[in-house]
Every structure is written in C-alpha cells, then in structure tokens.
C-alpha cells in the first residue's frame, strides 16, 4: 500500500510541477525577477512589499514568512490547484530603511500544490525518484534544463523531506547562489514546497538554511492556526 501511495504522490507532484504554470515556468521567471530587482539590501522597489503574509486558494490558505521577509506583490500566482509566492527583504521591497530586515538576506519561495494523496511520509520515496529524474530536475532548474541541476543531498525527518540542490543556471546573470535547500511538507493537507535561496554576497550554511526553512514552516502553521 505504501509503495502505491509513493507512486501516486510522485505522480501528483510531477503533474503539479509540470502542468500548473505557477509551479514551473512562472516560478523560474518570478525568482529571476525578484532576485534581480528586489532581494538585495540597498536595491529598492519603492511602494512594493510590506506584508509578511498573503491569502491564496480562495482564502483557504495563508502563506506567511519569518520576520524580515515580505511578499513580492508581482510574484504571486494563484491557480485552482496551486499557488506560488515569493518573499524578499522587507526593507528592500518597500524602500523604507526603517522596515525590518531578515537575519539572513535571501529569497524565500512557497509553492502550494495539490492535496496530499495520503500520509506525506509514504510519498517521499516517489518524490525522491522524481527529483532525481530528468523531468524532476528540469522542473527545479531556473533554466528549465535538467542538466543544470544536481541533487546533492536528501534528508527525511518525520513529515519533512529536505533536498540540497545545486542549480548552475541560478548563477547566470543573477546574484543568487547555486546551492540552496528546499523542504517538501504537508501543510493544511496540501503538498507544499518551500525554498531558501541564499545570495552570493551573503552565503548561508546548511544549518542556517534549514533553520530558516523550519521557521518558514512554523510561520505558515501559526498563520493558519495549524499545530
């Protein structure tokens, strides 16, 4: 039964990544845009940002970020089966030096996918196979090319799967680092992917990225009243 759920979970996630625009092409485009114009301290977009949370999926789901991170208004994509949101440095997005800055300059992304087909832990083997496949690596690549992405490490801790990813295309023409961490987790009964994208100018250790992902998960749970 578990192997069937794993296959189903991978198929569900693959379908989401490949077929919902917000979860593939729009993800790559939005990440590039925010990194280039709004994520760095000192690079401001006056009048933008200012909110640490946004409601998606017809008001059924609140995506919230840790302190110092605010929604990039132009990044939000809300589809029937999923949503995508980017968060950057609040001060950089608003142009207000008095606004709070995050402890670690980075870009955060949240991809809210379809409903989980069962306990998410049982689907992790299927997810892992998918992300190691050409289709999975292409979905992760900002270039859309599977050859640009390498899965460096996979960790499974209870209901959270963590992936350490190297995306060589991420360094082309942007200040983002090549290597980042992504979490796959069930939040509100939906397959949710959260990423921490460090900047070249402000490298983050693996431990710091994972802590920030944990804070990101906690912020979303608190905003929705989930335990």
PDB file of C-alpha atoms in Angstrom:
ATOM      1  CA  UNK A   1       0.000   0.000   0.000  1.00  0.00           C
ATOM      2  CA  UNK A   2       2.797   2.392   0.856  1.00  0.00           C
ATOM      3  CA  UNK A   3       4.523   1.824  -2.482  1.00  0.00           C
ATOM      4  CA  UNK A   4       1.264   2.643  -4.258  1.00  0.00           C
ATOM      5  CA  UNK A   5       0.914   5.873  -2.281  1.00  0.00           C
ATOM      6  CA  UNK A   6       4.514   6.756  -3.047  1.00  0.00           C
ATOM      7  CA  UNK A   7       3.933   6.319  -6.770  1.00  0.00           C
ATOM      8  CA  UNK A   8       0.679   8.255  -6.592  1.00  0.00           C
ATOM      9  CA  UNK A   9       2.291  11.044  -4.596  1.00  0.00           C
ATOM     10  CA  UNK A  10       5.132  11.380  -7.076  1.00  0.00           C
ATOM     11  CA  UNK A  11       2.666  11.422  -9.954  1.00  0.00           C
ATOM     12  CA  UNK A  12       0.559  14.095  -8.251  1.00  0.00           C
ATOM     13  CA  UNK A  13       3.590  16.269  -7.552  1.00  0.00           C
ATOM     14  CA  UNK A  14       5.020  15.741 -11.029  1.00  0.00           C
ATOM     15  CA  UNK A  15       1.704  16.774 -12.537  1.00  0.00           C
ATOM     16  CA  UNK A  16       1.610  19.881 -10.399  1.00  0.00           C
ATOM     17  CA  UNK A  17       5.166  20.875 -11.241  1.00  0.00           C
ATOM     18  CA  UNK A  18       4.814  20.273 -14.952  1.00  0.00           C
ATOM     19  CA  UNK A  19       1.238  21.407 -15.623  1.00  0.00           C
ATOM     20  CA  UNK A  20       0.447  24.329 -13.289  1.00  0.00           C
ATOM     21  CA  UNK A  21       2.176  27.436 -14.690  1.00  0.00           C
ATOM     22  CA  UNK A  22       2.768  28.875 -11.228  1.00  0.00           C
ATOM     23  CA  UNK A  23       4.725  25.816 -10.230  1.00  0.00           C
ATOM     24  CA  UNK A  24       7.154  25.671 -13.143  1.00  0.00           C
ATOM     25  CA  UNK A  25       7.693  28.409 -15.746  1.00  0.00           C
ATOM     26  CA  UNK A  26       6.272  31.202 -13.598  1.00  0.00           C
ATOM     27  CA  UNK A  27       8.413  30.002 -10.695  1.00  0.00           C
ATOM     28  CA  UNK A  28      11.586  30.407 -12.740  1.00  0.00           C
ATOM     29  CA  UNK A  29      10.543  33.789 -14.138  1.00  0.00           C
ATOM     30  CA  UNK A  30       9.439  35.190 -10.783  1.00  0.00           C
ATOM     31  CA  UNK A  31      12.553  34.032  -8.952  1.00  0.00           C
ATOM     32  CA  UNK A  32      14.789  35.675 -11.538  1.00  0.00           C
ATOM     33  CA  UNK A  33      12.820  38.928 -11.373  1.00  0.00           C
ATOM     34  CA  UNK A  34      12.771  39.224  -7.598  1.00  0.00           C
ATOM     35  CA  UNK A  35      16.421  38.326  -7.258  1.00  0.00           C
ATOM     36  CA  UNK A  36      17.403  40.928  -9.814  1.00  0.00           C
ATOM     37  CA  UNK A  37      15.319  43.866  -8.595  1.00  0.00           C
ATOM     38  CA  UNK A  38      14.215  43.416  -5.029  1.00  0.00           C
ATOM     39  CA  UNK A  39      16.016  40.871  -2.909  1.00  0.00           C
ATOM     40  CA  UNK A  40      19.284  42.604  -2.181  1.00  0.00           C
ATOM     41  CA  UNK A  41      19.746  45.114   0.594  1.00  0.00           C
ATOM     42  CA  UNK A  42      20.097  48.535  -0.966  1.00  0.00           C
ATOM     43  CA  UNK A  43      18.211  47.584  -4.144  1.00  0.00           C
ATOM     44  CA  UNK A  44      14.787  49.027  -3.513  1.00  0.00           C
ATOM     45  CA  UNK A  45      11.422  48.996  -5.247  1.00  0.00           C
ATOM     46  CA  UNK A  46       9.588  51.903  -3.583  1.00  0.00           C
ATOM     47  CA  UNK A  47       5.957  51.202  -2.781  1.00  0.00           C
ATOM     48  CA  UNK A  48       6.239  47.438  -3.150  1.00  0.00           C
ATOM     49  CA  UNK A  49       6.041  44.790  -0.463  1.00  0.00           C
ATOM     50  CA  UNK A  50       5.256  45.484   3.170  1.00  0.00           C
ATOM     51  CA  UNK A  51       3.250  42.355   4.008  1.00  0.00           C
ATOM     52  CA  UNK A  52       4.646  39.242   5.605  1.00  0.00           C
ATOM     53  CA  UNK A  53       1.704  37.099   4.502  1.00  0.00           C
ATOM     54  CA  UNK A  54      -0.789  36.589   1.703  1.00  0.00           C
ATOM     55  CA  UNK A  55      -4.015  34.592   1.373  1.00  0.00           C
ATOM     56  CA  UNK A  56      -4.331  32.154  -1.525  1.00  0.00           C
ATOM     57  CA  UNK A  57      -6.618  29.367  -2.758  1.00  0.00           C
ATOM     58  CA  UNK A  58      -9.777  31.405  -2.323  1.00  0.00           C
ATOM     59  CA  UNK A  59      -8.955  32.410   1.229  1.00  0.00           C
ATOM     60  CA  UNK A  60      -8.368  28.852   2.437  1.00  0.00           C
ATOM     61  CA  UNK A  61      -4.593  29.115   2.915  1.00  0.00           C
ATOM     62  CA  UNK A  62      -2.343  31.810   4.360  1.00  0.00           C
ATOM     63  CA  UNK A  63       1.297  31.855   3.264  1.00  0.00           C
ATOM     64  CA  UNK A  64       3.387  33.678   5.874  1.00  0.00           C
ATOM     65  CA  UNK A  65       7.118  34.290   6.185  1.00  0.00           C
ATOM     66  CA  UNK A  66       9.562  34.643   9.086  1.00  0.00           C
ATOM     67  CA  UNK A  67      10.393  38.147  10.414  1.00  0.00           C
ATOM     68  CA  UNK A  68      12.064  40.480   7.933  1.00  0.00           C
ATOM     69  CA  UNK A  69      10.589  38.837   4.827  1.00  0.00           C
ATOM     70  CA  UNK A  70       7.714  40.378   2.862  1.00  0.00           C
ATOM     71  CA  UNK A  71       5.637  39.306  -0.120  1.00  0.00           C
ATOM     72  CA  UNK A  72       6.781  40.418  -3.543  1.00  0.00           C
ATOM     73  CA  UNK A  73       3.380  41.533  -4.955  1.00  0.00           C
ATOM     74  CA  UNK A  74       4.289  40.790  -8.555  1.00  0.00           C
ATOM     75  CA  UNK A  75       5.334  37.226  -7.833  1.00  0.00           C
ATOM     76  CA  UNK A  76       2.022  35.852  -6.614  1.00  0.00           C
ATOM     77  CA  UNK A  77       0.378  33.253  -8.840  1.00  0.00           C
ATOM     78  CA  UNK A  78      -2.880  31.684  -7.681  1.00  0.00           C
ATOM     79  CA  UNK A  79      -4.274  28.785  -9.698  1.00  0.00           C
ATOM     80  CA  UNK A  80      -7.176  26.450  -8.989  1.00  0.00           C
ATOM     81  CA  UNK A  81      -4.885  23.602  -7.937  1.00  0.00           C
ATOM     82  CA  UNK A  82      -1.952  25.511  -6.506  1.00  0.00           C
ATOM     83  CA  UNK A  83      -0.273  28.801  -5.742  1.00  0.00           C
ATOM     84  CA  UNK A  84       3.173  30.355  -5.792  1.00  0.00           C
ATOM     85  CA  UNK A  85       4.561  33.245  -3.718  1.00  0.00           C
ATOM     86  CA  UNK A  86       7.993  34.838  -3.311  1.00  0.00           C
ATOM     87  CA  UNK A  87       9.273  36.717  -0.278  1.00  0.00           C
ATOM     88  CA  UNK A  88      12.204  39.123  -0.143  1.00  0.00           C
ATOM     89  CA  UNK A  89      13.836  41.593   2.233  1.00  0.00           C
ATOM     90  CA  UNK A  90      11.026  43.849   3.560  1.00  0.00           C
ATOM     91  CA  UNK A  91      13.201  46.960   3.552  1.00  0.00           C
ATOM     92  CA  UNK A  92      14.491  46.338   0.039  1.00  0.00           C
ATOM     93  CA  UNK A  93      10.989  45.745  -1.317  1.00  0.00           C
ATOM     94  CA  UNK A  94       9.410  48.777   0.355  1.00  0.00           C
ATOM     95  CA  UNK A  95      12.281  51.209   0.001  1.00  0.00           C
ATOM     96  CA  UNK A  96      11.899  52.093   3.681  1.00  0.00           C
ATOM     97  CA  UNK A  97      15.148  51.765   5.616  1.00  0.00           C
ATOM     98  CA  UNK A  98      13.138  51.588   8.843  1.00  0.00           C
ATOM     99  CA  UNK A  99      11.420  48.357   7.774  1.00  0.00           C
ATOM    100  CA  UNK A 100      12.659  45.147   9.302  1.00  0.00           C
ATOM    101  CA  UNK A 101      15.372  43.184   7.534  1.00  0.00           C
ATOM    102  CA  UNK A 102      15.809  39.420   7.800  1.00  0.00           C
ATOM    103  CA  UNK A 103      18.708  37.984   9.754  1.00  0.00           C
ATOM    104  CA  UNK A 104      19.933  36.331   6.547  1.00  0.00           C
ATOM    105  CA  UNK A 105      19.438  38.094   3.177  1.00  0.00           C
ATOM    106  CA  UNK A 106      17.784  35.554   0.905  1.00  0.00           C
ATOM    107  CA  UNK A 107      14.787  34.911  -1.295  1.00  0.00           C
ATOM    108  CA  UNK A 108      12.075  32.583   0.010  1.00  0.00           C
ATOM    109  CA  UNK A 109       9.657  30.765  -2.267  1.00  0.00           C
ATOM    110  CA  UNK A 110       6.468  28.889  -1.404  1.00  0.00           C
ATOM    111  CA  UNK A 111       4.745  26.548  -3.831  1.00  0.00           C
ATOM    112  CA  UNK A 112       1.360  25.298  -2.628  1.00  0.00           C
ATOM    113  CA  UNK A 113       0.463  22.207  -4.616  1.00  0.00           C
ATOM    114  CA  UNK A 114      -2.411  19.729  -4.767  1.00  0.00           C
ATOM    115  CA  UNK A 115      -3.889  17.819  -1.870  1.00  0.00           C
ATOM    116  CA  UNK A 116      -1.794  15.024  -0.432  1.00  0.00           C
ATOM    117  CA  UNK A 117      -2.895  11.523  -1.516  1.00  0.00           C
ATOM    118  CA  UNK A 118      -2.138  10.113   1.953  1.00  0.00           C
ATOM    119  CA  UNK A 119       0.431  10.466   4.740  1.00  0.00           C
ATOM    120  CA  UNK A 120       3.154  12.521   3.109  1.00  0.00           C
ATOM    121  CA  UNK A 121       5.959  10.407   4.585  1.00  0.00           C
ATOM    122  CA  UNK A 122       4.793   7.472   2.462  1.00  0.00           C
ATOM    123  CA  UNK A 123       5.189   9.535  -0.710  1.00  0.00           C
ATOM    124  CA  UNK A 124       8.766  10.662  -0.054  1.00  0.00           C
ATOM    125  CA  UNK A 125      10.407   7.731  -1.909  1.00  0.00           C
ATOM    126  CA  UNK A 126       8.393   8.630  -5.002  1.00  0.00           C
ATOM    127  CA  UNK A 127       9.255  12.294  -4.644  1.00  0.00           C
ATOM    128  CA  UNK A 128      12.930  11.451  -4.324  1.00  0.00           C
ATOM    129  CA  UNK A 129      12.848   9.365  -7.502  1.00  0.00           C
ATOM    130  CA  UNK A 130      11.032  12.169  -9.307  1.00  0.00           C
ATOM    131  CA  UNK A 131      13.528  14.845  -8.306  1.00  0.00           C
ATOM    132  CA  UNK A 132      16.434  12.661  -9.412  1.00  0.00           C
ATOM    133  CA  UNK A 133      14.768  12.086 -12.796  1.00  0.00           C
ATOM    134  CA  UNK A 134      15.327  14.354 -15.828  1.00  0.00           C
ATOM    135  CA  UNK A 135      11.734  15.634 -15.578  1.00  0.00           C
ATOM    136  CA  UNK A 136      12.141  16.464 -11.898  1.00  0.00           C
ATOM    137  CA  UNK A 137      15.483  18.174 -12.341  1.00  0.00           C
ATOM    138  CA  UNK A 138      14.110  20.171 -15.277  1.00  0.00           C
ATOM    139  CA  UNK A 139      11.196  21.322 -13.106  1.00  0.00           C
ATOM    140  CA  UNK A 140      13.662  22.528 -10.462  1.00  0.00           C
ATOM    141  CA  UNK A 141      16.034  24.286 -12.881  1.00  0.00           C
ATOM    142  CA  UNK A 142      15.597  28.010 -13.400  1.00  0.00           C
ATOM    143  CA  UNK A 143      16.792  27.405 -16.951  1.00  0.00           C
ATOM    144  CA  UNK A 144      14.356  24.537 -17.446  1.00  0.00           C
ATOM    145  CA  UNK A 145      17.281  22.260 -18.328  1.00  0.00           C
ATOM    146  CA  UNK A 146      17.711  19.065 -16.301  1.00  0.00           C
ATOM    147  CA  UNK A 147      21.461  19.134 -16.914  1.00  0.00           C
ATOM    148  CA  UNK A 148      21.805  22.290 -14.822  1.00  0.00           C
ATOM    149  CA  UNK A 149      20.509  20.674 -11.625  1.00  0.00           C
ATOM    150  CA  UNK A 150      22.118  18.205  -9.250  1.00  0.00           C
ATOM    151  CA  UNK A 151      20.503  16.773  -6.114  1.00  0.00           C
ATOM    152  CA  UNK A 152      23.332  16.872  -3.580  1.00  0.00           C
ATOM    153  CA  UNK A 153      21.581  15.532  -0.508  1.00  0.00           C
ATOM    154  CA  UNK A 154      18.205  14.279   0.685  1.00  0.00           C
ATOM    155  CA  UNK A 155      17.141  14.213   4.334  1.00  0.00           C
ATOM    156  CA  UNK A 156      13.871  12.883   5.710  1.00  0.00           C
ATOM    157  CA  UNK A 157      12.853  13.990   9.186  1.00  0.00           C
ATOM    158  CA  UNK A 158       9.350  12.899  10.113  1.00  0.00           C
ATOM    159  CA  UNK A 159       6.844  14.738   7.897  1.00  0.00           C
ATOM    160  CA  UNK A 160       9.503  16.887   6.194  1.00  0.00           C
ATOM    161  CA  UNK A 161      11.770  15.977   3.291  1.00  0.00           C
ATOM    162  CA  UNK A 162      14.754  18.281   2.737  1.00  0.00           C
ATOM    163  CA  UNK A 163      16.680  18.499  -0.520  1.00  0.00           C
ATOM    164  CA  UNK A 164      20.002  20.222  -1.059  1.00  0.00           C
ATOM    165  CA  UNK A 165      20.043  21.351  -4.675  1.00  0.00           C
ATOM    166  CA  UNK A 166      22.703  22.803  -6.933  1.00  0.00           C
ATOM    167  CA  UNK A 167      21.322  24.781  -9.864  1.00  0.00           C
ATOM    168  CA  UNK A 168      24.114  26.000 -12.129  1.00  0.00           C
ATOM    169  CA  UNK A 169      21.643  28.068 -14.142  1.00  0.00           C
ATOM    170  CA  UNK A 170      20.822  30.027 -10.978  1.00  0.00           C
ATOM    171  CA  UNK A 171      24.156  31.822 -11.133  1.00  0.00           C
ATOM    172  CA  UNK A 172      23.785  33.122 -14.679  1.00  0.00           C
ATOM    173  CA  UNK A 173      23.204  36.869 -14.582  1.00  0.00           C
ATOM    174  CA  UNK A 174      21.827  36.946 -11.037  1.00  0.00           C
ATOM    175  CA  UNK A 175      23.343  37.393  -7.568  1.00  0.00           C
ATOM    176  CA  UNK A 176      21.784  34.174  -6.259  1.00  0.00           C
ATOM    177  CA  UNK A 177      23.999  31.306  -5.170  1.00  0.00           C
ATOM    178  CA  UNK A 178      23.986  27.985  -6.959  1.00  0.00           C
ATOM    179  CA  UNK A 179      23.214  25.832  -3.926  1.00  0.00           C
ATOM    180  CA  UNK A 180      20.053  26.007  -1.851  1.00  0.00           C
ATOM    181  CA  UNK A 181      17.739  23.919   0.317  1.00  0.00           C
ATOM    182  CA  UNK A 182      14.108  23.005  -0.343  1.00  0.00           C
ATOM    183  CA  UNK A 183      11.566  21.428   2.003  1.00  0.00           C
ATOM    184  CA  UNK A 184       8.658  19.241   0.938  1.00  0.00           C
ATOM    185  CA  UNK A 185       5.994  19.141   3.644  1.00  0.00           C
ATOM    186  CA  UNK A 186       2.269  18.621   4.166  1.00  0.00           C
ATOM    187  CA  UNK A 187       0.764  21.934   5.271  1.00  0.00           C
ATOM    188  CA  UNK A 188      -3.006  22.089   5.546  1.00  0.00           C
ATOM    189  CA  UNK A 189      -3.386  18.826   3.664  1.00  0.00           C
ATOM    190  CA  UNK A 190      -1.516  20.154   0.625  1.00  0.00           C
ATOM    191  CA  UNK A 191       1.858  19.234  -0.793  1.00  0.00           C
ATOM    192  CA  UNK A 192       3.933  22.330  -0.118  1.00  0.00           C
ATOM    193  CA  UNK A 193       7.447  23.123  -1.341  1.00  0.00           C
ATOM    194  CA  UNK A 194       9.404  25.839   0.467  1.00  0.00           C
ATOM    195  CA  UNK A 195      12.825  27.071  -0.638  1.00  0.00           C
ATOM    196  CA  UNK A 196      15.567  29.270   0.796  1.00  0.00           C
ATOM    197  CA  UNK A 197      17.631  30.859  -1.985  1.00  0.00           C
ATOM    198  CA  UNK A 198      20.773  32.460  -0.495  1.00  0.00           C
ATOM    199  CA  UNK A 199      22.592  35.292  -2.216  1.00  0.00           C
ATOM    200  CA  UNK A 200      26.179  35.080  -3.430  1.00  0.00           C
ATOM    201  CA  UNK A 201      27.026  38.141  -1.363  1.00  0.00           C
ATOM    202  CA  UNK A 202      25.612  36.579   1.814  1.00  0.00           C
ATOM    203  CA  UNK A 203      26.351  32.834   1.878  1.00  0.00           C
ATOM    204  CA  UNK A 204      24.398  30.734   4.355  1.00  0.00           C
ATOM    205  CA  UNK A 205      25.473  27.479   5.947  1.00  0.00           C
ATOM    206  CA  UNK A 206      23.378  24.352   5.511  1.00  0.00           C
ATOM    207  CA  UNK A 207      22.319  24.619   9.152  1.00  0.00           C
ATOM    208  CA  UNK A 208      21.221  28.256   8.749  1.00  0.00           C
ATOM    209  CA  UNK A 209      19.168  27.451   5.652  1.00  0.00           C
ATOM    210  CA  UNK A 210      17.474  24.517   7.351  1.00  0.00           C
ATOM    211  CA  UNK A 211      16.672  26.643  10.411  1.00  0.00           C
ATOM    212  CA  UNK A 212      15.128  29.272   8.149  1.00  0.00           C
ATOM    213  CA  UNK A 213      13.038  26.595   6.426  1.00  0.00           C
ATOM    214  CA  UNK A 214      11.863  25.400   9.843  1.00  0.00           C
ATOM    215  CA  UNK A 215      10.925  28.993  10.727  1.00  0.00           C
ATOM    216  CA  UNK A 216       9.093  29.300   7.382  1.00  0.00           C
ATOM    217  CA  UNK A 217       7.073  26.145   8.108  1.00  0.00           C
ATOM    218  CA  UNK A 218       6.306  27.390  11.630  1.00  0.00           C
ATOM    219  CA  UNK A 219       5.171  30.796  10.311  1.00  0.00           C
ATOM    220  CA  UNK A 220       2.706  29.194   7.885  1.00  0.00           C
ATOM    221  CA  UNK A 221       1.351  26.847  10.541  1.00  0.00           C
ATOM    222  CA  UNK A 222       0.900  29.717  13.014  1.00  0.00           C
ATOM    223  CA  UNK A 223      -0.805  31.954  10.436  1.00  0.00           C
ATOM    224  CA  UNK A 224      -3.357  29.223   9.690  1.00  0.00           C
ATOM    225  CA  UNK A 225      -3.832  28.033  13.263  1.00  0.00           C
ATOM    226  CA  UNK A 226      -2.391  24.597  12.491  1.00  0.00           C
ATOM    227  CA  UNK A 227      -0.481  22.688  15.148  1.00  0.00           C
TER     228      UNK A 227
END
